[in-house]
Every structure is written in C-alpha cells, then in structure tokens.
Short mmCIF file of C-alpha atoms in Angstrom, two decimals:
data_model
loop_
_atom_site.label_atom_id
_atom_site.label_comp_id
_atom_site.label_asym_id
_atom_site.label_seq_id
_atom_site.Cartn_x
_atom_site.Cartn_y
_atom_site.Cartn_z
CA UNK A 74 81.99 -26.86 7.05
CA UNK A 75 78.88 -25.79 8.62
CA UNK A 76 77.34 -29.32 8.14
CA UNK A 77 80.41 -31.06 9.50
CA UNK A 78 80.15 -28.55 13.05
CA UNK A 79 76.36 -29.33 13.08
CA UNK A 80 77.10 -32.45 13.37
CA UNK A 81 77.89 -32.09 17.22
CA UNK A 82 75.64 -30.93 19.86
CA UNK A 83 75.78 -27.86 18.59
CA UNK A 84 73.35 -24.93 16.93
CA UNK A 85 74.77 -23.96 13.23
CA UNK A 86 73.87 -20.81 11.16
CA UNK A 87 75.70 -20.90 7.79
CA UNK A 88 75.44 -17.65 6.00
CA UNK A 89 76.07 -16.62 2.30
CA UNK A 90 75.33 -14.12 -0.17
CA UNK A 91 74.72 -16.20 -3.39
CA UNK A 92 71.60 -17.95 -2.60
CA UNK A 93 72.84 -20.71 -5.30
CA UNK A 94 75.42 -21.69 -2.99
CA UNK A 95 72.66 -21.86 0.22
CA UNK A 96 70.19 -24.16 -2.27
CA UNK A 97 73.31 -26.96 -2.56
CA UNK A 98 74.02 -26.29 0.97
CA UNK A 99 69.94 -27.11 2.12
CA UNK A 100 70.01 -30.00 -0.83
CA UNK A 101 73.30 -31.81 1.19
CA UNK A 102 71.64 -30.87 4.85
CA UNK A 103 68.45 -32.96 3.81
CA UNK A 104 70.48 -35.51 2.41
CA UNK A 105 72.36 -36.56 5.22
CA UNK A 106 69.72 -36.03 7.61
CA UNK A 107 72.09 -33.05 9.48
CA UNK A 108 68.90 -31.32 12.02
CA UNK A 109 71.42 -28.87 13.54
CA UNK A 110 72.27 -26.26 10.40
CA UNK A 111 70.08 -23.50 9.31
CA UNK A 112 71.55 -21.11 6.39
CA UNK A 113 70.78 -17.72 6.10
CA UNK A 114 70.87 -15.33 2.69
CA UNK A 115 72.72 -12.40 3.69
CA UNK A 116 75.50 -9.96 2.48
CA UNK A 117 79.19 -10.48 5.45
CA UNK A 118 79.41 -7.08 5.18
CA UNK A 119 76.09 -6.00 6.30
CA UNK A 120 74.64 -9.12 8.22
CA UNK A 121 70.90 -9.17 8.76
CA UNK A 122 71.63 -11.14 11.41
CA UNK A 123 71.81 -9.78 15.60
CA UNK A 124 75.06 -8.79 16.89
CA UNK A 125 76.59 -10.01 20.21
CA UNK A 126 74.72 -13.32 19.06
CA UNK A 127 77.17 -16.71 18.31
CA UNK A 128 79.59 -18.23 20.36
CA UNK A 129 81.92 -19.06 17.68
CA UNK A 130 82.29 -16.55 14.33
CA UNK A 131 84.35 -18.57 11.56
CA UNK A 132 84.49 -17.01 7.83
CA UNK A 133 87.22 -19.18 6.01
CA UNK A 134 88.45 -18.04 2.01
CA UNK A 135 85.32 -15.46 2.23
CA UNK A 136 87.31 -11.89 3.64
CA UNK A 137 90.11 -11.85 0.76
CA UNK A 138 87.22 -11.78 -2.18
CA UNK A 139 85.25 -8.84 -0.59
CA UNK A 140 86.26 -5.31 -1.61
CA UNK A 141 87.24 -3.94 1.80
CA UNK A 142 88.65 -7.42 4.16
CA UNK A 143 89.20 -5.00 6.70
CA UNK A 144 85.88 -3.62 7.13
CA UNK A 145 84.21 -7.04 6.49
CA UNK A 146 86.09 -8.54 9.18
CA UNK A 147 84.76 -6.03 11.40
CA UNK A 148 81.07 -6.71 10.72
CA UNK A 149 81.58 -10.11 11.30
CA UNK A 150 83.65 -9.79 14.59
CA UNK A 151 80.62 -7.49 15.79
CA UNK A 152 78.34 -11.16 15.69
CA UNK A 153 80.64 -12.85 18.21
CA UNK A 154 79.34 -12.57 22.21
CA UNK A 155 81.86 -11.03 24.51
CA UNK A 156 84.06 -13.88 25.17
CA UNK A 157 83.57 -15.67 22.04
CA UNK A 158 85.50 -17.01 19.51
CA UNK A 159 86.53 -15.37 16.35
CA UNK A 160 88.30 -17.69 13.62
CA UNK A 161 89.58 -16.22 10.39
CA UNK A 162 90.86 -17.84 7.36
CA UNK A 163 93.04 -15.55 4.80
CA UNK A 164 95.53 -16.14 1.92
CA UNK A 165 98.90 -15.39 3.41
CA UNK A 166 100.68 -12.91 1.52
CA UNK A 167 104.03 -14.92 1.97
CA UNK A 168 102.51 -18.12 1.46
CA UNK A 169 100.51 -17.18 -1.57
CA UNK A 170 103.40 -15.83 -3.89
CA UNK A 171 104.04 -18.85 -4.82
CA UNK A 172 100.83 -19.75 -6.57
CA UNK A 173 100.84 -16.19 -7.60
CA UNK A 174 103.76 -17.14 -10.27
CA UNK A 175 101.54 -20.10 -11.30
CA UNK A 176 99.20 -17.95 -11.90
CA UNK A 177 101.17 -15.24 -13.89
CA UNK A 178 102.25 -18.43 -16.46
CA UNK A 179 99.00 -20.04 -16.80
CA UNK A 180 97.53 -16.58 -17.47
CA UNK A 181 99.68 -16.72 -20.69
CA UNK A 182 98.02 -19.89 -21.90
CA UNK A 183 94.32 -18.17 -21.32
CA UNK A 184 94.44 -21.21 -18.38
CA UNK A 185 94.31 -23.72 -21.06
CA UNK A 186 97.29 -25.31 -19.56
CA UNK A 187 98.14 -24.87 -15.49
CA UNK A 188 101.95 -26.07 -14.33
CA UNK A 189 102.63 -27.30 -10.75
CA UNK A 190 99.46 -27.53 -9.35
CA UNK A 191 99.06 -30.45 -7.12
CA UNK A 192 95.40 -29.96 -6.49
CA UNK A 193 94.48 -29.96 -10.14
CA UNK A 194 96.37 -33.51 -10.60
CA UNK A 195 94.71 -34.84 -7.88
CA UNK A 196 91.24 -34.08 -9.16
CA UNK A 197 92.09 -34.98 -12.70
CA UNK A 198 89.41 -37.19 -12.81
CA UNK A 199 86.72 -35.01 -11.02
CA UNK A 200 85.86 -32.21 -13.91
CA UNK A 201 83.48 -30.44 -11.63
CA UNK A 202 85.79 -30.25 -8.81
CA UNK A 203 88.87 -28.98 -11.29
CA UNK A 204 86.92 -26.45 -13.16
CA UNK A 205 85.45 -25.37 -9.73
CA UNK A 206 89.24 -24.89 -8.28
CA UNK A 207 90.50 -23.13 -11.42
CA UNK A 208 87.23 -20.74 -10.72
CA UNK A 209 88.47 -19.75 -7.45
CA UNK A 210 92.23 -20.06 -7.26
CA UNK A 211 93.23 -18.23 -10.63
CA UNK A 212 90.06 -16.34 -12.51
CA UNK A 213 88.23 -14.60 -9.08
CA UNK A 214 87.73 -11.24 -9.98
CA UNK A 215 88.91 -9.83 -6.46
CA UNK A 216 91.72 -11.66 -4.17
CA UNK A 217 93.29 -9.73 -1.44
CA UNK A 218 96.61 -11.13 0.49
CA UNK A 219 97.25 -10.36 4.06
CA UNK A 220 100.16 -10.68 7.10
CA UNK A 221 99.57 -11.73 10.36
CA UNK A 222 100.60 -8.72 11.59
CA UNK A 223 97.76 -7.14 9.05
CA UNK A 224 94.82 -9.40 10.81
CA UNK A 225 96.46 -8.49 14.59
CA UNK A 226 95.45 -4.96 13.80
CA UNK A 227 91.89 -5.97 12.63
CA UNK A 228 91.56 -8.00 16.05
CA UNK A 229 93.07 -4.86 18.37
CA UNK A 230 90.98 -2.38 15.84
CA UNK A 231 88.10 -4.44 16.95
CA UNK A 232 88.89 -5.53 20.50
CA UNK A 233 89.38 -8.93 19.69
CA UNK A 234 92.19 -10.91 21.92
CA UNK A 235 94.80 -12.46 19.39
CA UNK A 236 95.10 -15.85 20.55
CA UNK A 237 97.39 -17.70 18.06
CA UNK A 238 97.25 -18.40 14.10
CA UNK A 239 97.50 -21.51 12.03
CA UNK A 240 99.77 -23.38 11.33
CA UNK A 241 101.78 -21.83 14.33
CA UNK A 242 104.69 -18.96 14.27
CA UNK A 243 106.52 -20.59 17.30
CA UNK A 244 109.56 -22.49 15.20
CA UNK A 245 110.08 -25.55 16.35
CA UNK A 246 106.81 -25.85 18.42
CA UNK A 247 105.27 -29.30 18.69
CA UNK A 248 101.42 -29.87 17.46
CA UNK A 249 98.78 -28.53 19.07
CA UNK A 250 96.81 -30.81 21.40
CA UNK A 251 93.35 -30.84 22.52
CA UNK A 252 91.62 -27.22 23.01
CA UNK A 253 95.28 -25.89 22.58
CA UNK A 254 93.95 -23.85 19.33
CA UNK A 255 91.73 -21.71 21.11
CA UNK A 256 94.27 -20.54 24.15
CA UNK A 257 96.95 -18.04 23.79
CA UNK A 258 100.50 -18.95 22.29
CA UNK A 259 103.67 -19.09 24.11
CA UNK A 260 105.00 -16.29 22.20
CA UNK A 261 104.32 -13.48 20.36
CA UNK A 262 107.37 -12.03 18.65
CA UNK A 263 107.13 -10.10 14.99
CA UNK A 264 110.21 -11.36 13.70
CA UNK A 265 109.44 -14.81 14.53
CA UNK A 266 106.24 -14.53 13.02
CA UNK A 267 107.73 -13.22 9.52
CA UNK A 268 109.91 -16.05 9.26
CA UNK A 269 106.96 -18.67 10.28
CA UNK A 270 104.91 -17.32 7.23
CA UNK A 271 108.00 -17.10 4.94
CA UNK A 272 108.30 -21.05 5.80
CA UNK A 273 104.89 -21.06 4.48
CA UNK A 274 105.77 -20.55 1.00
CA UNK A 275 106.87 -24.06 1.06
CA UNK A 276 104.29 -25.74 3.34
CA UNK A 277 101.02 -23.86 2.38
CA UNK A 278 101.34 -23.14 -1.15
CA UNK A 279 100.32 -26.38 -2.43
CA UNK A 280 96.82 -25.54 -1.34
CA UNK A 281 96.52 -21.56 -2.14
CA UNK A 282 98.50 -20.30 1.18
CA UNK A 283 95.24 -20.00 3.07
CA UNK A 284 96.08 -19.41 7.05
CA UNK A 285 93.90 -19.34 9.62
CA UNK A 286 93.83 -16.92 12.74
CA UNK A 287 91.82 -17.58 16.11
CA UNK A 288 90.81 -14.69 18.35
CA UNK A 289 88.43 -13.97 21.57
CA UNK A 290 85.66 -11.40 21.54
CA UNK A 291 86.72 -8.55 24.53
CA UNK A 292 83.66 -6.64 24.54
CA UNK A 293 80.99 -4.91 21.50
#
C-alpha cells in the first residue's frame, strides 16, 4: 500500500516492526523505481517517530494482532496533525464470524484441509501466496474483532471526528463518489449501523471481514 500512495505527488513513510517485512518492502521500492516511500523500523505502539507529524495516518489488518487495539490505536492517532486524516482497518466482529466457523473446522484437520475459502481457490496455484494467507487468516497467534460502535469510542476517546466507515452503514446508499470517503455521512444511527455490519457477514466474509473506518484529527 505504501508504494501504491507514493506513487502520487505525495511523501510516504511506511512503518513496521519486523524488519523482514521492511527489507521486501525496500527490495520492491528499488525495483519499480518508486522515489517517494521511505520505511521506518519501529514498534505501532510506541512510534519513534514525531507526533502531530502526517497528514494522513492509515494502519490496515495491523490493530487486531497487537495485544491492546485500543491503546495502539491511540498511539497512532497521536501521529496525525490536527485536521488530518485517520483511516483504520479492523476485522468486523459481525463480518468475521463467518470465517470464524471455517476456522473452528479446519482447526480439526490440523489445517491440512480448509472448506469454503474462496481466497485459497483462487491462489491455488500461487503456494507462497496460499501458505502466506493460511499464516494470517487462521494460525496468528493474536486476532482481536471489533464493532463500529467499539472504534467510535477509540475516535471520541482520542478526539478524532468519526467521519464514516467502509463499506457504508447507510442501507440503501449509492457508492461513494470522488472525495466522498473522507466527508461526514448522512447519518449516524446505531441501529442502522448494527444491521449494516450484520449484512456484512455475507458481503465481507469472503475476504476475512476486514472494515475500514475514516476519521479527522480534532486537536493532540
């Protein structure tokens, strides 16, 4: 991701704590000649990096594996500039149930055999890719699911404006156009929003039930 936003006129810092990860990362930068990425060694929960620094602050599949989400979304929050943008990506605790009973049955094979996985049958002839799926979406050591309503109180805890989530909870809504992510929904209402991510169940789940939620920086 960081590669594909550098691509713009734009200033990238990609940040990771496994500095195996950041060696591929540098390997594919020089490779396709991408000038506008930088990556940075450094542990989300405790970045060694300035506050009050980026105009955009986007962790995606990263919160959920760390011990406390709640606290690590806070550190990260704390690098936006007042008026920034904050983007989140989470497994939905509706959406991911789902893959959670996928999980539960391949778990009695030892994952030697894994039903109803659309991803997997797509990359049946990518090994790498597979095994590297079946790392992530059934044997990580730590997963944590969360609400909507769960990440709203992370953004008011930390005085970031809830702008909207992704997909949408307005039922019915058409797709978003232009900038339309990054401005404040039409609506707001909890009950809506519960039966949104219940529709996600259906709609998500092929992929993990990974949702996405977009916020502005108020003030640090």
């Amino acid at each position: 991701m960081a590669l594909f936003l550098a691509t713009a006129d734009r200033i990238v810092v990609g940040a990771d704590i496994t500095r195996a990860s950041l060696q591929l990362a540098e390997t594919a930068r020089a490779r396709f000649g991408v000038d506008r990425a930088t990556f940075v060694e450094t542990d989300l929960r405790v970045p060694g990096v300035r506050r009050g620094s980026f105009d955009v602050v986007y962790s995606s599949g990263v919160l959920h594996h760390t011990p406390d989400p709640r606290a690590s979304f806070a550190a990260a929050a704390r690098l936006a500039r007042p008026g920034g943008i904050v983007v989140v990506g989470l497994y939905n605790a509706y959406a991911r149930f789902p893959h959670r009973v996928r999980r539960a049955v391949a778990r009695l094979s030892g994952f030697r055999r894994v039903a109803w996985d659309p991803v997997l049958r797509e990359r049946r002839s990518e090994p790498a890719r597979r095994e590297a799926w079946l790392r992530d979406q059934y044997q990580h050591v730590e997963e944590h699911r969360h609400t909507l309503r769960q990440v709203q109180g992370w953004f008011r805890e930390n005085d970031v404006e809830y702008l909207r989530s992704y997909p949408g909870t307005l039922l019915g809504a058409d797709a978003l156009r232009g900038d339309e992510l990054f401005q404040r929904a039409e609506d707001d209402w909890g009950f809506e929003n519960v039966l949104a991510q219940l529709s996600w169940a259906k709609t998500l789940a092929h992929e993990g039930g990974l949702f996405a939620v977009v916020g502005r920086a108020l003030r640090h």
